[in-house]
């Protein structure tokens, strides 16, 4: 049974998506405001389970590509993903029956909702990562499904670029990243149509619902003056790995990514300890006193210590007091096949061997 998204769902959904985004995916607040105005204007968006559409229904993947900090400094126009979607439909000669998020993280959780409101389509309750990752080949759709053969990118000025006859998803990442940089550092993107049969096999399931539950838990705990972070940890099977104050943040925009690190000085039970988080759009690795504690593909999230508000990487600032929590990645992201694409060595850490968090 499809669930009709309400205006009151948007705030908790944006909070949950920011947390699942592991610091990336773009700041969801602006996307939440845009979706809210569309719903207030009469748009209807339904959330469909993986079981509700027939096998031969076509599903469109949409999301933004670029460094998250660009979304703060240069606001999107709002129709980029929709224009990219229409370009894919025209090139493939199909009409989509539904949309799905390329990643549930941050603003990219809102991208299919905004696009669905424009296109009059439902959104599938799932995504291609169960979190956010910085590169387009890092999705379960690419890891377990067909290799990329068609992708469209659109900017805020009305330009649309179609990429076709691609050798694989890694080549797609190279070309798409270059186009996104030329489009101002960010663009809306739509991928080749996927059959619902393929989506059922490859998607990380129920992540829209999970994001909504996380956000509702945060807001409920705040209202009842409970410990927000403890409630979130209980819901997500996560764990608090560090509490501290941010003492340094380094970020630079290179090659279409925001790369850098955050340094933290511990307090409470971590008093006297130091932590470092490596960043490439998302939080990649957490070291505590020089020892790796969490690494991709498991989730690393910074939560504001008093409110439990997730802090995306472009919003990290000196002096913030945060709890760093870890959460196990979905099993689809932890197979040997997946680790070749999203494990620590894929991000330039050959010395790290992935040690999964206990589920």
Tab-separated table of C-alpha atoms in Angstrom:
chain	number	residue	atom	x	y	z
A	1	UNK	CA	0.000	0.000	0.000
A	2	UNK	CA	1.548	3.312	-1.055
A	3	UNK	CA	2.044	5.952	1.630
A	4	UNK	CA	1.309	9.572	0.731
A	5	UNK	CA	4.069	11.802	2.042
A	6	UNK	CA	2.791	14.610	4.265
A	7	UNK	CA	4.287	18.025	4.898
A	8	UNK	CA	4.886	16.988	8.513
A	9	UNK	CA	7.072	14.108	7.279
A	10	UNK	CA	9.605	16.367	5.578
A	11	UNK	CA	11.469	17.670	8.627
A	12	UNK	CA	12.039	14.233	10.199
A	13	UNK	CA	12.916	12.800	6.797
A	14	UNK	CA	15.551	15.501	6.271
A	15	UNK	CA	17.051	14.862	9.725
A	16	UNK	CA	17.206	11.112	9.148
A	17	UNK	CA	18.676	11.578	5.674
A	18	UNK	CA	21.357	13.917	7.043
A	19	UNK	CA	22.326	11.269	9.581
A	20	UNK	CA	22.380	8.422	7.045
A	21	UNK	CA	24.370	10.641	4.706
A	22	UNK	CA	27.480	10.190	6.903
A	23	UNK	CA	28.216	13.868	6.479
A	24	UNK	CA	27.562	13.968	2.720
A	25	UNK	CA	24.808	13.952	0.154
A	26	UNK	CA	24.390	17.707	0.481
A	27	UNK	CA	22.594	19.711	3.129
A	28	UNK	CA	18.962	18.497	3.128
A	29	UNK	CA	17.416	21.653	4.604
A	30	UNK	CA	17.112	23.525	1.317
A	31	UNK	CA	15.663	20.452	-0.401
A	32	UNK	CA	13.220	20.043	2.469
A	33	UNK	CA	12.010	23.635	2.019
A	34	UNK	CA	11.593	23.123	-1.729
A	35	UNK	CA	9.627	19.884	-1.228
A	36	UNK	CA	7.488	21.579	1.417
A	37	UNK	CA	6.498	24.397	-0.925
A	38	UNK	CA	5.579	21.906	-3.646
A	39	UNK	CA	3.377	19.893	-1.285
A	40	UNK	CA	1.782	23.089	-0.013
A	41	UNK	CA	1.084	23.940	-3.634
A	42	UNK	CA	-0.862	20.710	-4.102
A	43	UNK	CA	1.824	18.272	-5.287
A	44	UNK	CA	1.328	14.669	-4.225
A	45	UNK	CA	4.196	12.260	-3.607
A	46	UNK	CA	3.627	8.629	-2.696
A	47	UNK	CA	6.203	6.247	-1.213
A	48	UNK	CA	5.972	2.725	-2.646
A	49	UNK	CA	7.500	-0.451	-1.240
A	50	UNK	CA	9.749	-2.647	-3.360
A	51	UNK	CA	6.862	-5.074	-3.844
A	52	UNK	CA	4.243	-2.722	-5.277
A	53	UNK	CA	5.268	-2.338	-8.912
A	54	UNK	CA	5.415	-5.058	-11.600
A	55	UNK	CA	8.768	-6.464	-12.731
A	56	UNK	CA	8.651	-4.687	-16.094
A	57	UNK	CA	8.001	-1.201	-14.653
A	58	UNK	CA	10.814	1.258	-15.394
A	59	UNK	CA	12.428	3.052	-12.463
A	60	UNK	CA	14.513	6.214	-12.747
A	61	UNK	CA	17.506	6.967	-10.540
A	62	UNK	CA	18.012	10.629	-9.694
A	63	UNK	CA	20.313	12.675	-7.493
A	64	UNK	CA	22.823	15.477	-7.440
A	65	UNK	CA	26.502	15.159	-8.294
A	66	UNK	CA	29.178	17.511	-6.987
A	67	UNK	CA	30.771	18.701	-3.769
A	68	UNK	CA	28.237	19.308	-0.941
A	69	UNK	CA	29.704	22.726	-0.120
A	70	UNK	CA	28.646	23.918	-3.582
A	71	UNK	CA	25.004	23.403	-2.626
A	72	UNK	CA	25.411	25.944	0.182
A	73	UNK	CA	27.273	28.565	-1.850
A	74	UNK	CA	25.296	28.130	-5.096
A	75	UNK	CA	21.646	27.193	-4.729
A	76	UNK	CA	20.149	24.834	-7.285
A	77	UNK	CA	17.268	26.009	-9.458
A	78	UNK	CA	15.157	22.988	-8.462
A	79	UNK	CA	14.365	21.391	-11.813
A	80	UNK	CA	17.786	19.945	-12.653
A	81	UNK	CA	16.979	16.311	-11.869
A	82	UNK	CA	13.622	16.567	-13.616
A	83	UNK	CA	15.238	17.820	-16.821
A	84	UNK	CA	17.861	15.072	-16.630
A	85	UNK	CA	15.084	12.501	-16.126
A	86	UNK	CA	13.191	13.681	-19.198
A	87	UNK	CA	16.408	13.506	-21.253
A	88	UNK	CA	16.899	9.874	-20.183
A	89	UNK	CA	13.313	8.970	-21.044
A	90	UNK	CA	13.658	10.530	-24.487
A	91	UNK	CA	17.000	8.837	-25.194
A	92	UNK	CA	15.887	5.418	-23.919
A	93	UNK	CA	12.410	5.602	-25.438
A	94	UNK	CA	10.651	4.715	-22.168
A	95	UNK	CA	8.489	6.383	-19.543
A	96	UNK	CA	9.342	5.888	-15.895
A	97	UNK	CA	6.784	4.382	-13.549
A	98	UNK	CA	8.620	5.429	-10.382
A	99	UNK	CA	11.771	7.068	-9.071
A	100	UNK	CA	14.393	5.957	-6.566
A	101	UNK	CA	17.186	7.806	-4.796
A	102	UNK	CA	20.692	7.065	-5.974
A	103	UNK	CA	21.624	7.588	-2.322
A	104	UNK	CA	19.517	8.207	0.772
A	105	UNK	CA	22.043	10.643	2.225
A	106	UNK	CA	21.385	14.310	2.814
A	107	UNK	CA	19.865	16.407	0.048
A	108	UNK	CA	19.887	13.450	-2.316
A	109	UNK	CA	17.080	11.900	-0.296
A	110	UNK	CA	14.982	14.912	-1.279
A	111	UNK	CA	15.967	14.871	-4.971
A	112	UNK	CA	13.576	12.059	-6.015
A	113	UNK	CA	10.774	13.577	-3.933
A	114	UNK	CA	11.113	16.956	-5.654
A	115	UNK	CA	11.426	15.288	-9.058
A	116	UNK	CA	8.491	12.967	-8.348
A	117	UNK	CA	6.343	15.962	-7.402
A	118	UNK	CA	7.090	17.487	-10.803
A	119	UNK	CA	6.661	14.227	-12.744
A	120	UNK	CA	3.638	12.831	-10.894
A	121	UNK	CA	5.423	9.594	-9.973
A	122	UNK	CA	5.824	7.561	-6.772
A	123	UNK	CA	9.174	7.162	-5.001
A	124	UNK	CA	10.482	3.684	-4.153
A	125	UNK	CA	11.269	3.041	-0.474
A	126	UNK	CA	14.956	2.263	-0.952
A	127	UNK	CA	18.149	3.577	-2.505
A	128	UNK	CA	21.466	2.502	-3.978
A	129	UNK	CA	23.743	2.930	-0.959
A	130	UNK	CA	21.948	2.908	2.394
A	131	UNK	CA	24.080	6.004	3.091
A	132	UNK	CA	26.008	8.459	0.859
A	133	UNK	CA	29.195	7.928	-1.124
A	134	UNK	CA	31.097	10.468	-3.228
A	135	UNK	CA	31.358	8.620	-6.559
A	136	UNK	CA	28.644	7.482	-8.953
A	137	UNK	CA	29.913	3.902	-9.372
A	138	UNK	CA	29.539	3.354	-5.610
A	139	UNK	CA	25.919	2.186	-5.759
A	140	UNK	CA	24.413	-1.241	-5.390
A	141	UNK	CA	22.776	-0.637	-8.774
A	142	UNK	CA	26.232	-0.473	-10.370
A	143	UNK	CA	27.868	-3.115	-8.180
A	144	UNK	CA	25.203	-5.789	-8.688
A	145	UNK	CA	23.248	-4.548	-11.700
A	146	UNK	CA	24.003	-3.546	-15.296
A	147	UNK	CA	26.961	-1.262	-15.975
A	148	UNK	CA	26.204	2.343	-16.843
A	149	UNK	CA	25.269	2.928	-20.468
A	150	UNK	CA	23.280	6.165	-20.304
A	151	UNK	CA	23.314	9.145	-17.945
A	152	UNK	CA	22.075	12.720	-18.178
A	153	UNK	CA	23.262	15.780	-16.280
A	154	UNK	CA	21.454	19.113	-16.087
A	155	UNK	CA	22.416	22.450	-14.571
A	156	UNK	CA	20.520	25.469	-13.268
A	157	UNK	CA	20.881	27.341	-16.574
A	158	UNK	CA	18.986	24.828	-18.719
A	159	UNK	CA	21.977	22.946	-20.113
A	160	UNK	CA	21.541	19.170	-20.422
A	161	UNK	CA	24.400	16.803	-21.266
A	162	UNK	CA	23.751	13.192	-22.266
A	163	UNK	CA	26.458	10.547	-21.777
A	164	UNK	CA	25.981	7.278	-23.660
A	165	UNK	CA	27.941	4.206	-24.794
A	166	UNK	CA	30.019	4.202	-21.608
A	167	UNK	CA	32.405	1.315	-20.950
A	168	UNK	CA	31.571	1.037	-17.256
A	169	UNK	CA	30.557	3.053	-14.207
A	170	UNK	CA	34.101	4.170	-13.430
A	171	UNK	CA	34.306	5.904	-16.816
A	172	UNK	CA	30.911	7.416	-16.072
A	173	UNK	CA	32.278	8.863	-12.827
A	174	UNK	CA	35.218	10.470	-14.657
A	175	UNK	CA	33.130	12.061	-17.395
A	176	UNK	CA	30.204	13.050	-15.184
A	177	UNK	CA	32.494	14.652	-12.600
A	178	UNK	CA	34.165	16.755	-15.302
A	179	UNK	CA	30.796	17.898	-16.646
A	180	UNK	CA	29.561	18.716	-13.125
A	181	UNK	CA	32.634	20.850	-12.469
A	182	UNK	CA	32.015	22.744	-15.704
A	183	UNK	CA	28.390	23.219	-14.664
A	184	UNK	CA	29.551	25.139	-11.618
A	185	UNK	CA	30.588	22.350	-9.273
A	186	UNK	CA	27.244	20.554	-9.110
A	187	UNK	CA	24.476	19.192	-11.312
A	188	UNK	CA	21.306	17.153	-11.266
A	189	UNK	CA	21.714	13.648	-12.655
A	190	UNK	CA	19.535	10.803	-13.858
A	191	UNK	CA	20.734	7.289	-14.639
A	192	UNK	CA	19.707	4.695	-17.200
A	193	UNK	CA	16.267	3.144	-16.586
A	194	UNK	CA	16.210	0.083	-14.355
A	195	UNK	CA	13.483	-2.533	-14.422
A	196	UNK	CA	11.657	-3.042	-11.160
A	197	UNK	CA	12.922	-6.623	-11.228
A	198	UNK	CA	16.525	-5.358	-11.072
A	199	UNK	CA	15.687	-2.722	-8.449
A	200	UNK	CA	14.167	-5.374	-6.175
A	201	UNK	CA	17.421	-7.356	-6.276
A	202	UNK	CA	19.906	-4.505	-6.035
A	203	UNK	CA	18.366	-1.714	-3.922
A	204	UNK	CA	19.024	-1.237	-0.222
A	205	UNK	CA	15.443	-1.630	1.043
A	206	UNK	CA	13.261	0.574	3.243
A	207	UNK	CA	15.719	3.448	3.626
A	208	UNK	CA	13.145	6.219	3.173
A	209	UNK	CA	11.177	4.662	6.009
A	210	UNK	CA	14.348	4.344	8.102
A	211	UNK	CA	15.297	7.981	7.561
A	212	UNK	CA	11.782	9.024	8.566
A	213	UNK	CA	11.936	6.892	11.743
A	214	UNK	CA	15.325	8.321	12.703
A	215	UNK	CA	14.074	11.885	12.300
A	216	UNK	CA	10.896	11.161	14.260
A	217	UNK	CA	13.000	9.630	17.038
A	218	UNK	CA	15.214	12.713	17.202
A	219	UNK	CA	12.270	15.117	17.356
A	220	UNK	CA	10.381	12.989	19.894
A	221	UNK	CA	13.417	12.749	22.180
A	222	UNK	CA	13.945	16.499	22.011
A	223	UNK	CA	10.318	17.177	22.869
A	224	UNK	CA	10.448	14.785	25.842
A	225	UNK	CA	13.896	16.047	26.900
A	226	UNK	CA	15.422	12.607	26.592
A	227	UNK	CA	18.982	11.830	25.537
A	228	UNK	CA	18.652	12.185	21.771
A	229	UNK	CA	21.895	10.451	20.891
A	230	UNK	CA	21.152	7.406	23.038
A	231	UNK	CA	17.735	7.069	21.391
A	232	UNK	CA	19.274	7.277	17.911
A	233	UNK	CA	21.916	4.701	18.790
A	234	UNK	CA	19.269	2.303	20.090
A	235	UNK	CA	17.168	2.671	16.923
A	236	UNK	CA	20.012	2.229	14.439
A	237	UNK	CA	22.031	-0.514	16.192
A	238	UNK	CA	24.804	2.050	16.338
A	239	UNK	CA	27.368	2.935	18.979
A	240	UNK	CA	29.008	6.077	20.348
A	241	UNK	CA	32.713	5.938	19.478
A	242	UNK	CA	33.877	9.383	20.607
A	243	UNK	CA	32.694	12.630	22.124
A	244	UNK	CA	34.761	15.749	21.648
A	245	UNK	CA	35.171	19.314	20.474
A	246	UNK	CA	36.207	20.072	16.921
A	247	UNK	CA	39.615	21.748	17.036
A	248	UNK	CA	40.373	21.956	13.322
A	249	UNK	CA	38.587	21.505	10.000
A	250	UNK	CA	40.420	21.428	6.683
A	251	UNK	CA	38.474	21.335	3.407
A	252	UNK	CA	39.443	22.051	-0.168
A	253	UNK	CA	37.491	21.640	-3.372
A	254	UNK	CA	39.551	19.484	-5.735
A	255	UNK	CA	38.393	17.524	-8.755
A	256	UNK	CA	34.738	18.066	-7.896
A	257	UNK	CA	35.096	16.746	-4.324
A	258	UNK	CA	35.400	18.393	-0.926
A	259	UNK	CA	38.439	16.684	0.602
A	260	UNK	CA	39.986	17.179	4.017
A	261	UNK	CA	39.706	16.177	7.636
A	262	UNK	CA	38.311	17.148	11.011
A	263	UNK	CA	40.298	16.939	14.261
A	264	UNK	CA	38.589	16.467	17.627
A	265	UNK	CA	39.755	16.761	21.223
A	266	UNK	CA	37.937	14.336	23.497
A	267	UNK	CA	35.938	14.980	26.622
A	268	UNK	CA	34.010	12.872	29.161
A	269	UNK	CA	35.328	9.296	28.930
A	270	UNK	CA	37.506	10.290	25.952
A	271	UNK	CA	39.197	13.157	27.809
A	272	UNK	CA	42.847	13.285	26.798
A	273	UNK	CA	42.240	11.443	23.527
A	274	UNK	CA	42.340	12.852	20.010
A	275	UNK	CA	40.314	11.798	16.982
A	276	UNK	CA	40.626	12.461	13.270
A	277	UNK	CA	37.992	11.973	10.579
A	278	UNK	CA	39.001	11.779	6.920
A	279	UNK	CA	36.557	13.459	4.528
A	280	UNK	CA	35.807	13.066	0.824
A	281	UNK	CA	32.363	14.686	0.709
A	282	UNK	CA	31.436	12.041	3.315
A	283	UNK	CA	33.146	10.843	6.505
A	284	UNK	CA	35.412	7.977	5.432
A	285	UNK	CA	37.578	6.860	8.351
A	286	UNK	CA	37.659	7.620	12.081
A	287	UNK	CA	40.970	7.270	13.916
A	288	UNK	CA	41.136	7.532	17.712
A	289	UNK	CA	44.621	8.163	19.073
A	290	UNK	CA	46.019	7.052	15.743
A	291	UNK	CA	44.146	3.743	15.584
A	292	UNK	CA	41.374	3.176	13.011
A	293	UNK	CA	38.014	2.747	14.763
A	294	UNK	CA	35.446	2.941	11.926
A	295	UNK	CA	35.955	2.851	8.174
A	296	UNK	CA	33.914	2.796	5.005
A	297	UNK	CA	31.513	1.335	4.094
A	298	UNK	CA	30.289	1.459	7.718
A	299	UNK	CA	28.660	4.765	8.620
A	300	UNK	CA	30.406	7.552	10.562
A	301	UNK	CA	28.173	10.377	11.746
A	302	UNK	CA	28.763	13.572	13.764
A	303	UNK	CA	25.814	14.574	15.967
A	304	UNK	CA	25.572	17.822	17.884
A	305	UNK	CA	25.969	16.756	21.497
A	306	UNK	CA	22.897	18.474	22.975
A	307	UNK	CA	20.319	18.273	20.192
A	308	UNK	CA	21.414	15.173	18.284
A	309	UNK	CA	21.311	17.223	15.059
A	310	UNK	CA	23.411	15.539	12.342
A	311	UNK	CA	26.205	17.804	11.101
A	312	UNK	CA	27.044	17.485	7.418
A	313	UNK	CA	30.693	17.925	6.450
A	314	UNK	CA	30.222	21.350	4.870
A	315	UNK	CA	28.708	22.577	8.167
A	316	UNK	CA	31.544	21.402	10.453
A	317	UNK	CA	33.037	24.305	12.407
A	318	UNK	CA	35.707	24.893	15.045
A	319	UNK	CA	34.339	24.560	18.569
A	320	UNK	CA	31.347	22.340	17.827
A	321	UNK	CA	30.770	19.688	20.494
A	322	UNK	CA	29.853	16.419	18.858
A	323	UNK	CA	29.283	12.737	19.438
A	324	UNK	CA	30.737	10.515	16.738
A	325	UNK	CA	28.587	7.453	16.230
A	326	UNK	CA	29.136	4.412	14.049
A	327	UNK	CA	26.488	2.287	12.389
A	328	UNK	CA	26.880	-0.964	10.433
A	329	UNK	CA	26.431	-0.713	6.677
A	330	UNK	CA	23.812	-2.823	4.926
A	331	UNK	CA	25.079	-6.326	3.991
A	332	UNK	CA	24.871	-5.433	0.287
A	333	UNK	CA	27.681	-2.945	0.899
A	334	UNK	CA	29.952	-5.398	2.721
A	335	UNK	CA	30.366	-8.266	0.235
A	336	UNK	CA	33.799	-8.852	-1.305
A	337	UNK	CA	32.422	-7.517	-4.571
A	338	UNK	CA	31.168	-4.342	-2.921
A	339	UNK	CA	34.344	-3.752	-0.893
A	340	UNK	CA	36.351	-3.546	-4.115
A	341	UNK	CA	34.298	-0.427	-4.900
A	342	UNK	CA	33.456	1.093	-1.496
A	343	UNK	CA	36.018	-0.351	0.928
A	344	UNK	CA	38.869	1.713	2.421
A	345	UNK	CA	41.341	0.702	-0.287
A	346	UNK	CA	39.021	2.144	-2.951
A	347	UNK	CA	39.446	5.531	-1.227
A	348	UNK	CA	43.234	5.428	-1.125
A	349	UNK	CA	43.868	3.667	2.187
A	350	UNK	CA	45.744	0.483	1.161
A	351	UNK	CA	47.003	-0.001	4.703
A	352	UNK	CA	43.459	-0.470	6.077
A	353	UNK	CA	41.626	-3.787	6.004
A	354	UNK	CA	37.894	-3.385	6.485
A	355	UNK	CA	36.758	-4.578	9.898
A	356	UNK	CA	32.959	-4.447	10.025
A	357	UNK	CA	31.081	-3.068	12.992
A	358	UNK	CA	28.946	-5.602	14.810
A	359	UNK	CA	25.362	-5.518	13.586
